[in-house]
PDB file of C-alpha atoms in Angstrom:
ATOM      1  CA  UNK A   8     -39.697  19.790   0.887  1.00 91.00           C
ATOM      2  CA  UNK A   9     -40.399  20.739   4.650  1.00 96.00           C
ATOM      3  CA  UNK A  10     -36.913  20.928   6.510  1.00 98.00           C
ATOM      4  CA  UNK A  11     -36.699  20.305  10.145  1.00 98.00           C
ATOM      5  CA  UNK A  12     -33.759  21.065  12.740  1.00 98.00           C
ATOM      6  CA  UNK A  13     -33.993  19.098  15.993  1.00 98.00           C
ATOM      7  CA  UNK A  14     -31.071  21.206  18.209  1.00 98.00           C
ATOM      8  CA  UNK A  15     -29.168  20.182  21.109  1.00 97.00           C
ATOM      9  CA  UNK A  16     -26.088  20.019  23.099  1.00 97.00           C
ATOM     10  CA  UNK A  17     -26.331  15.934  23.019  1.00 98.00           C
ATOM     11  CA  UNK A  18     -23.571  15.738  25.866  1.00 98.00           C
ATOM     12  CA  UNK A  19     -24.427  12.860  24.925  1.00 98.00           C
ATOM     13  CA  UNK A  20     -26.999  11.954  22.726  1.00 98.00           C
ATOM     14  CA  UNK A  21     -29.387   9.097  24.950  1.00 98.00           C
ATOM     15  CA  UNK A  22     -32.002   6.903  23.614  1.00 98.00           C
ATOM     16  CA  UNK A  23     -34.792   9.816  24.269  1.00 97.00           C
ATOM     17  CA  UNK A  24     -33.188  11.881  22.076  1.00 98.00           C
ATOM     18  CA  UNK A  25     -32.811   8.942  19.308  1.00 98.00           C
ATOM     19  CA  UNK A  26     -37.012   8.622  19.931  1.00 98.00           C
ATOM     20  CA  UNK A  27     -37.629  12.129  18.871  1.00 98.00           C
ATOM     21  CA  UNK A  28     -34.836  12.152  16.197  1.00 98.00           C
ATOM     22  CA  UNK A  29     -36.751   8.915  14.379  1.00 98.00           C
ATOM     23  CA  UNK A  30     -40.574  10.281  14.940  1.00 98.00           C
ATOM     24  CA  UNK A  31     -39.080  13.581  13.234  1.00 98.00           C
ATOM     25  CA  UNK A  32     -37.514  11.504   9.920  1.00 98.00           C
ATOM     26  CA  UNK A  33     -41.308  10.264  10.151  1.00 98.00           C
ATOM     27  CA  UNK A  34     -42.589  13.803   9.649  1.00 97.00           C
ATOM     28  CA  UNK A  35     -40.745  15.584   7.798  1.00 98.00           C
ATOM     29  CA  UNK A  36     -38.584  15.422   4.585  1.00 98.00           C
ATOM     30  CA  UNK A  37     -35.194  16.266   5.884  1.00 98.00           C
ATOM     31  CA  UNK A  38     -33.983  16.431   9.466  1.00 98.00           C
ATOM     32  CA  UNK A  39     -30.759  18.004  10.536  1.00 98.00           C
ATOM     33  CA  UNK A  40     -29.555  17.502  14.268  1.00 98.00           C
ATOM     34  CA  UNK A  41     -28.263  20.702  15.121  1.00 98.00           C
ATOM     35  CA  UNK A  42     -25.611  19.981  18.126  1.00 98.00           C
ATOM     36  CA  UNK A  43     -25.143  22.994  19.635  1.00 97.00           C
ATOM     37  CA  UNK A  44     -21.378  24.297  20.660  1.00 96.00           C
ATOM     38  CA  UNK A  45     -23.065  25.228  24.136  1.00 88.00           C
ATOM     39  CA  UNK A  46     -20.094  26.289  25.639  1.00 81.00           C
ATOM     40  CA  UNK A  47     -21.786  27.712  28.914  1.00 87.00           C
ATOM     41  CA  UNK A  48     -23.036  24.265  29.774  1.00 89.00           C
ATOM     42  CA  UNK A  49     -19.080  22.864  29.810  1.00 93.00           C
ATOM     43  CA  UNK A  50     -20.024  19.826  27.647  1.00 96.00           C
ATOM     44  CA  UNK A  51     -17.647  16.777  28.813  1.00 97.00           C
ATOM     45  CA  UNK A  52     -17.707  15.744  24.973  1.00 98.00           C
ATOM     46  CA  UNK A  53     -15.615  18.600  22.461  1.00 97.00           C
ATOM     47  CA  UNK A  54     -18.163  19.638  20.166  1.00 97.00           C
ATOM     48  CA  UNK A  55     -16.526  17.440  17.440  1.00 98.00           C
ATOM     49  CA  UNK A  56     -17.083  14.352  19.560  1.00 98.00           C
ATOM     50  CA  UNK A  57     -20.607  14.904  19.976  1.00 98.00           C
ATOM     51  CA  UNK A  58     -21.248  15.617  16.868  1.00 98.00           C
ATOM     52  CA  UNK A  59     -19.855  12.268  15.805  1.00 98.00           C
ATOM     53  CA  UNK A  60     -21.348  10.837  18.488  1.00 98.00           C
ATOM     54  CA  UNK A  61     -24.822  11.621  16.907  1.00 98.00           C
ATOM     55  CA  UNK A  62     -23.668  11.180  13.729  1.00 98.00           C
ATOM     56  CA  UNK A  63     -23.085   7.274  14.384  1.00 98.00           C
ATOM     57  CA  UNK A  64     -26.387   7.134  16.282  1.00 98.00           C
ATOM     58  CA  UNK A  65     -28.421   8.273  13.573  1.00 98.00           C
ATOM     59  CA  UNK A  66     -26.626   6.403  10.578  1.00 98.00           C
ATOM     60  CA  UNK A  67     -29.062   4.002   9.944  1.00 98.00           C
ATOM     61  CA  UNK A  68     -32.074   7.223   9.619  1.00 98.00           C
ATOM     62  CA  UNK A  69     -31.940   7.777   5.884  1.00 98.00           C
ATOM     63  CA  UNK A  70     -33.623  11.397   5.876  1.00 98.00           C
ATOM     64  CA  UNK A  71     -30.874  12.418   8.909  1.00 98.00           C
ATOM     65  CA  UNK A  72     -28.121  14.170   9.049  1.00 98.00           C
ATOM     66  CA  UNK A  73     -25.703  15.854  11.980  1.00 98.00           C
ATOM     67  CA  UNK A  74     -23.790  19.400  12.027  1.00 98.00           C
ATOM     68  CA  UNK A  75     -22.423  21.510  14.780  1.00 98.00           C
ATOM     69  CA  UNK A  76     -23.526  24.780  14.921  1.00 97.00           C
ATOM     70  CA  UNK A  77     -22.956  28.408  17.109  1.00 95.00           C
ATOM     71  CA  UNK A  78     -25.044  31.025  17.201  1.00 94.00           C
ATOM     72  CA  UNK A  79     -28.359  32.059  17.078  1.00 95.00           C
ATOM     73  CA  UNK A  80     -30.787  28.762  16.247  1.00 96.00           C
ATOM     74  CA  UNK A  81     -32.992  30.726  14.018  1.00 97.00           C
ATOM     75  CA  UNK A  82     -30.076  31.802  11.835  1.00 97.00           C
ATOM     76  CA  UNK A  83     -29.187  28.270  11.597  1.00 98.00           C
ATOM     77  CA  UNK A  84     -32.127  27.380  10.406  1.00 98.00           C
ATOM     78  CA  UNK A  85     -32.251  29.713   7.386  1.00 97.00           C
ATOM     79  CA  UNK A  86     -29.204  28.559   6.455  1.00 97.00           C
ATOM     80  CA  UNK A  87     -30.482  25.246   5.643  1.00 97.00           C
ATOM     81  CA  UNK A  88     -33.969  26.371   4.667  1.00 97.00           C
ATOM     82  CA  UNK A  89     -35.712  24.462   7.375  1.00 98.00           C
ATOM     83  CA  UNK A  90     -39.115  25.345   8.101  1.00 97.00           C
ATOM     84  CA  UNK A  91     -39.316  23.753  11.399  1.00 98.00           C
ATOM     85  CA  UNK A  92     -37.484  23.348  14.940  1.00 98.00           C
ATOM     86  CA  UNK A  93     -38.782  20.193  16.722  1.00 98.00           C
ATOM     87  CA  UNK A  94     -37.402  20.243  20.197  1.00 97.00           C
ATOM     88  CA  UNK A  95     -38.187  16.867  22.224  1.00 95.00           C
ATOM     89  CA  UNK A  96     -40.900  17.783  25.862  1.00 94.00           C
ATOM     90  CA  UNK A  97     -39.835  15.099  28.840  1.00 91.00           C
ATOM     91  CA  UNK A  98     -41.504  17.206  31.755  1.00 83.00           C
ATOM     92  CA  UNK A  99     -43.657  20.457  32.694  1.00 81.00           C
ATOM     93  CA  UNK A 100     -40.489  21.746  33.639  1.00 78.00           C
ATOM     94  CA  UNK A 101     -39.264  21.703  29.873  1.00 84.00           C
ATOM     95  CA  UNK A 102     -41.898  22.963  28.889  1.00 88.00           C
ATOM     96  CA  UNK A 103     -41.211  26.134  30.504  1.00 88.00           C
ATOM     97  CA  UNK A 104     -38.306  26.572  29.323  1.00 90.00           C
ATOM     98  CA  UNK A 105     -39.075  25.502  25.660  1.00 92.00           C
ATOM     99  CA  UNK A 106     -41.752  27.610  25.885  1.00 92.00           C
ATOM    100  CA  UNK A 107     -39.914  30.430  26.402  1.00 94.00           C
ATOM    101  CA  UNK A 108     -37.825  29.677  23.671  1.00 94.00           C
ATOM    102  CA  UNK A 109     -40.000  29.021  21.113  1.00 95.00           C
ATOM    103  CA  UNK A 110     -41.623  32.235  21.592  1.00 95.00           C
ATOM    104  CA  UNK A 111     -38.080  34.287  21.573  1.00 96.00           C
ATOM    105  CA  UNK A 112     -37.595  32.026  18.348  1.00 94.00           C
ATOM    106  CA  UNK A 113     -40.899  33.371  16.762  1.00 95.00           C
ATOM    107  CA  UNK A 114     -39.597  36.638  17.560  1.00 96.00           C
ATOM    108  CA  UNK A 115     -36.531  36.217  16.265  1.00 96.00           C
ATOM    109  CA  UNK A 116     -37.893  34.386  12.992  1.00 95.00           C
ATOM    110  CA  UNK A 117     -41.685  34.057  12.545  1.00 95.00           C
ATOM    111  CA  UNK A 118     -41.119  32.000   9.189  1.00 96.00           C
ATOM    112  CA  UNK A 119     -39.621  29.130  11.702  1.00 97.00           C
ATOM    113  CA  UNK A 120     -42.350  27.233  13.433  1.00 97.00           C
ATOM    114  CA  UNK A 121     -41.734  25.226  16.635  1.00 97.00           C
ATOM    115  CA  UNK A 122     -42.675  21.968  16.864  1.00 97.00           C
ATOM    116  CA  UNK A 123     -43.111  19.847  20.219  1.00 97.00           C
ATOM    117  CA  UNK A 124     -42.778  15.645  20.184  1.00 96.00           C
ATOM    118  CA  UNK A 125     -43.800  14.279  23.734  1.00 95.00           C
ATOM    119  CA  UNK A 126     -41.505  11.905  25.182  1.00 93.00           C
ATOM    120  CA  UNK A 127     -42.906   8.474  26.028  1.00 93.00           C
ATOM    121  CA  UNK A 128     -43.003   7.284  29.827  1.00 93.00           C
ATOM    122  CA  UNK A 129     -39.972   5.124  29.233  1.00 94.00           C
ATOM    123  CA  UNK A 130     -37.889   7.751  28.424  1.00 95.00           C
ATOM    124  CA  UNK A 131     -39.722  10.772  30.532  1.00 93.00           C
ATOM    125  CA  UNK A 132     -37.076  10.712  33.205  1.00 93.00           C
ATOM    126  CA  UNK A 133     -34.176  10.500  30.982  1.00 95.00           C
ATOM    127  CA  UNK A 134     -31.467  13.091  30.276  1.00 95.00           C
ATOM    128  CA  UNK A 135     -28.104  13.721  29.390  1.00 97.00           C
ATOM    129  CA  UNK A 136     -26.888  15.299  32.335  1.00 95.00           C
ATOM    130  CA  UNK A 137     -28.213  11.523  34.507  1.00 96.00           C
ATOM    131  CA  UNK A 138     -26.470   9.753  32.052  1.00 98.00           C
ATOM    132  CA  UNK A 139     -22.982  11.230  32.967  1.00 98.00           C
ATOM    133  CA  UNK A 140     -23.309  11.588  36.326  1.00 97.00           C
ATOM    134  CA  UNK A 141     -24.045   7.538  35.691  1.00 98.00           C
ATOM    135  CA  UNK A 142     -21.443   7.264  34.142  1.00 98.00           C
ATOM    136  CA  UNK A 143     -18.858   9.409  36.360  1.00 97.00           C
ATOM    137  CA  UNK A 144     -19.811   6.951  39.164  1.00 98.00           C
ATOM    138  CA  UNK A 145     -18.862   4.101  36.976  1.00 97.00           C
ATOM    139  CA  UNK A 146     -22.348   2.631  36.637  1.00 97.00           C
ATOM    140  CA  UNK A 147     -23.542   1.085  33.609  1.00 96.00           C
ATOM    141  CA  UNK A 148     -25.441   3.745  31.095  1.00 98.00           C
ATOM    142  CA  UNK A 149     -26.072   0.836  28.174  1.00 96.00           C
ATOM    143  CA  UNK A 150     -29.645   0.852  28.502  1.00 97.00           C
ATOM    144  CA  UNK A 151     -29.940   4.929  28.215  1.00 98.00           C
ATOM    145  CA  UNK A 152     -27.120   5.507  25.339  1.00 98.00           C
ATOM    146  CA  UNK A 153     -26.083   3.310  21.893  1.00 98.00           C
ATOM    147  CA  UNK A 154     -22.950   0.938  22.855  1.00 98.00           C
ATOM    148  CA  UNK A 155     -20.516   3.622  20.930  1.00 98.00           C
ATOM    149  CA  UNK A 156     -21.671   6.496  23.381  1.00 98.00           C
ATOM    150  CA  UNK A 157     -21.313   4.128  26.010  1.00 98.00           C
ATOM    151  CA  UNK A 158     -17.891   2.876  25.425  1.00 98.00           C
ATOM    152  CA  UNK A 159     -16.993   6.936  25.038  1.00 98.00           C
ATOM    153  CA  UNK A 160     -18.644   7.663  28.405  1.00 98.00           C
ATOM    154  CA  UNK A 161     -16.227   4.760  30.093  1.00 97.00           C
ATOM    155  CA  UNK A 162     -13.340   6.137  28.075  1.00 97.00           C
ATOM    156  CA  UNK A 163     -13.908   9.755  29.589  1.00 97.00           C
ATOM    157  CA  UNK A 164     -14.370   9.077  33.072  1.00 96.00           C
ATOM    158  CA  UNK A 165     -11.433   5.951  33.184  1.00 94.00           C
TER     159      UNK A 165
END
């Protein structure tokens, strides 16, 4: 069975994250999407609520499932025997940074591979952190987030 963990703060979880999420389930047995506690970020969203949040998107992906985690990703990981960390690539400029990480990752835990899923065009520009400055300026986010993370976005900034 070949275990993947797609991680992430998900402040909140937008339709390019749902992309990556469903070519994933396509891949691999099991997916888990690990939502991150991220505290140094200051998520708008408790970790609680985003993990819901992601929970409701994803209902409807049979070989999905959501937990919060803290800690080290690679510990995570063993804990529920994945073999695999599939982090989503929008730009060059995350794939610095996710390059970086998926060689301290290999460090930390060389049994873990690191797997990258290119975003497509339509969702290249996309991001969490657009979708709530959207959002704080009262603009529609409906065609970047599921109605539920919408209707939580308008709740938060009312």
């Amino acid at each position: 069975m070949r275990r993947a963990i797609i991680p992430g703060t998900f402040d909140p979880i937008t339709y390019g994250h749902l992309d990556v999420i469903k070519r994933a389930a396509q891949l691999f047995d099991e997916v888990t999407v690990a939502v991150a506690a991220s505290a140094g970020k200051h998520p708008i969203f408790s970790l609680d609520e985003r993990t819901a949040l992601v929970r409701e998107a994803i209902k409807d992906i049979d070989n999905a499932d959501a937990e919060p985690f803290g800690g080290l990703l690679v510990d995570f990981a063993r804990e529920k025997n994945a073999q695999v960390l599939v982090k989503g690539l929008r730009a060059i400029t995350d794939f610095e940074y996710e390059f970086q990480m998926a060689a301290l990752n290999y460090e930390l835990g060389r049994e873990i591979e690191t797997v990258f899923i290119m975003s497509p065009p339509q969702y290249m520009y996309l991001s969490s952190s657009i979708v709530r400055e959207l959002a704080s300026l009262h603009s529609s986010v409906e065609k970047f987030v599921p109605e539920h993370v919408a209707r939580a976005l308008e709740a938060k900034f009312a």
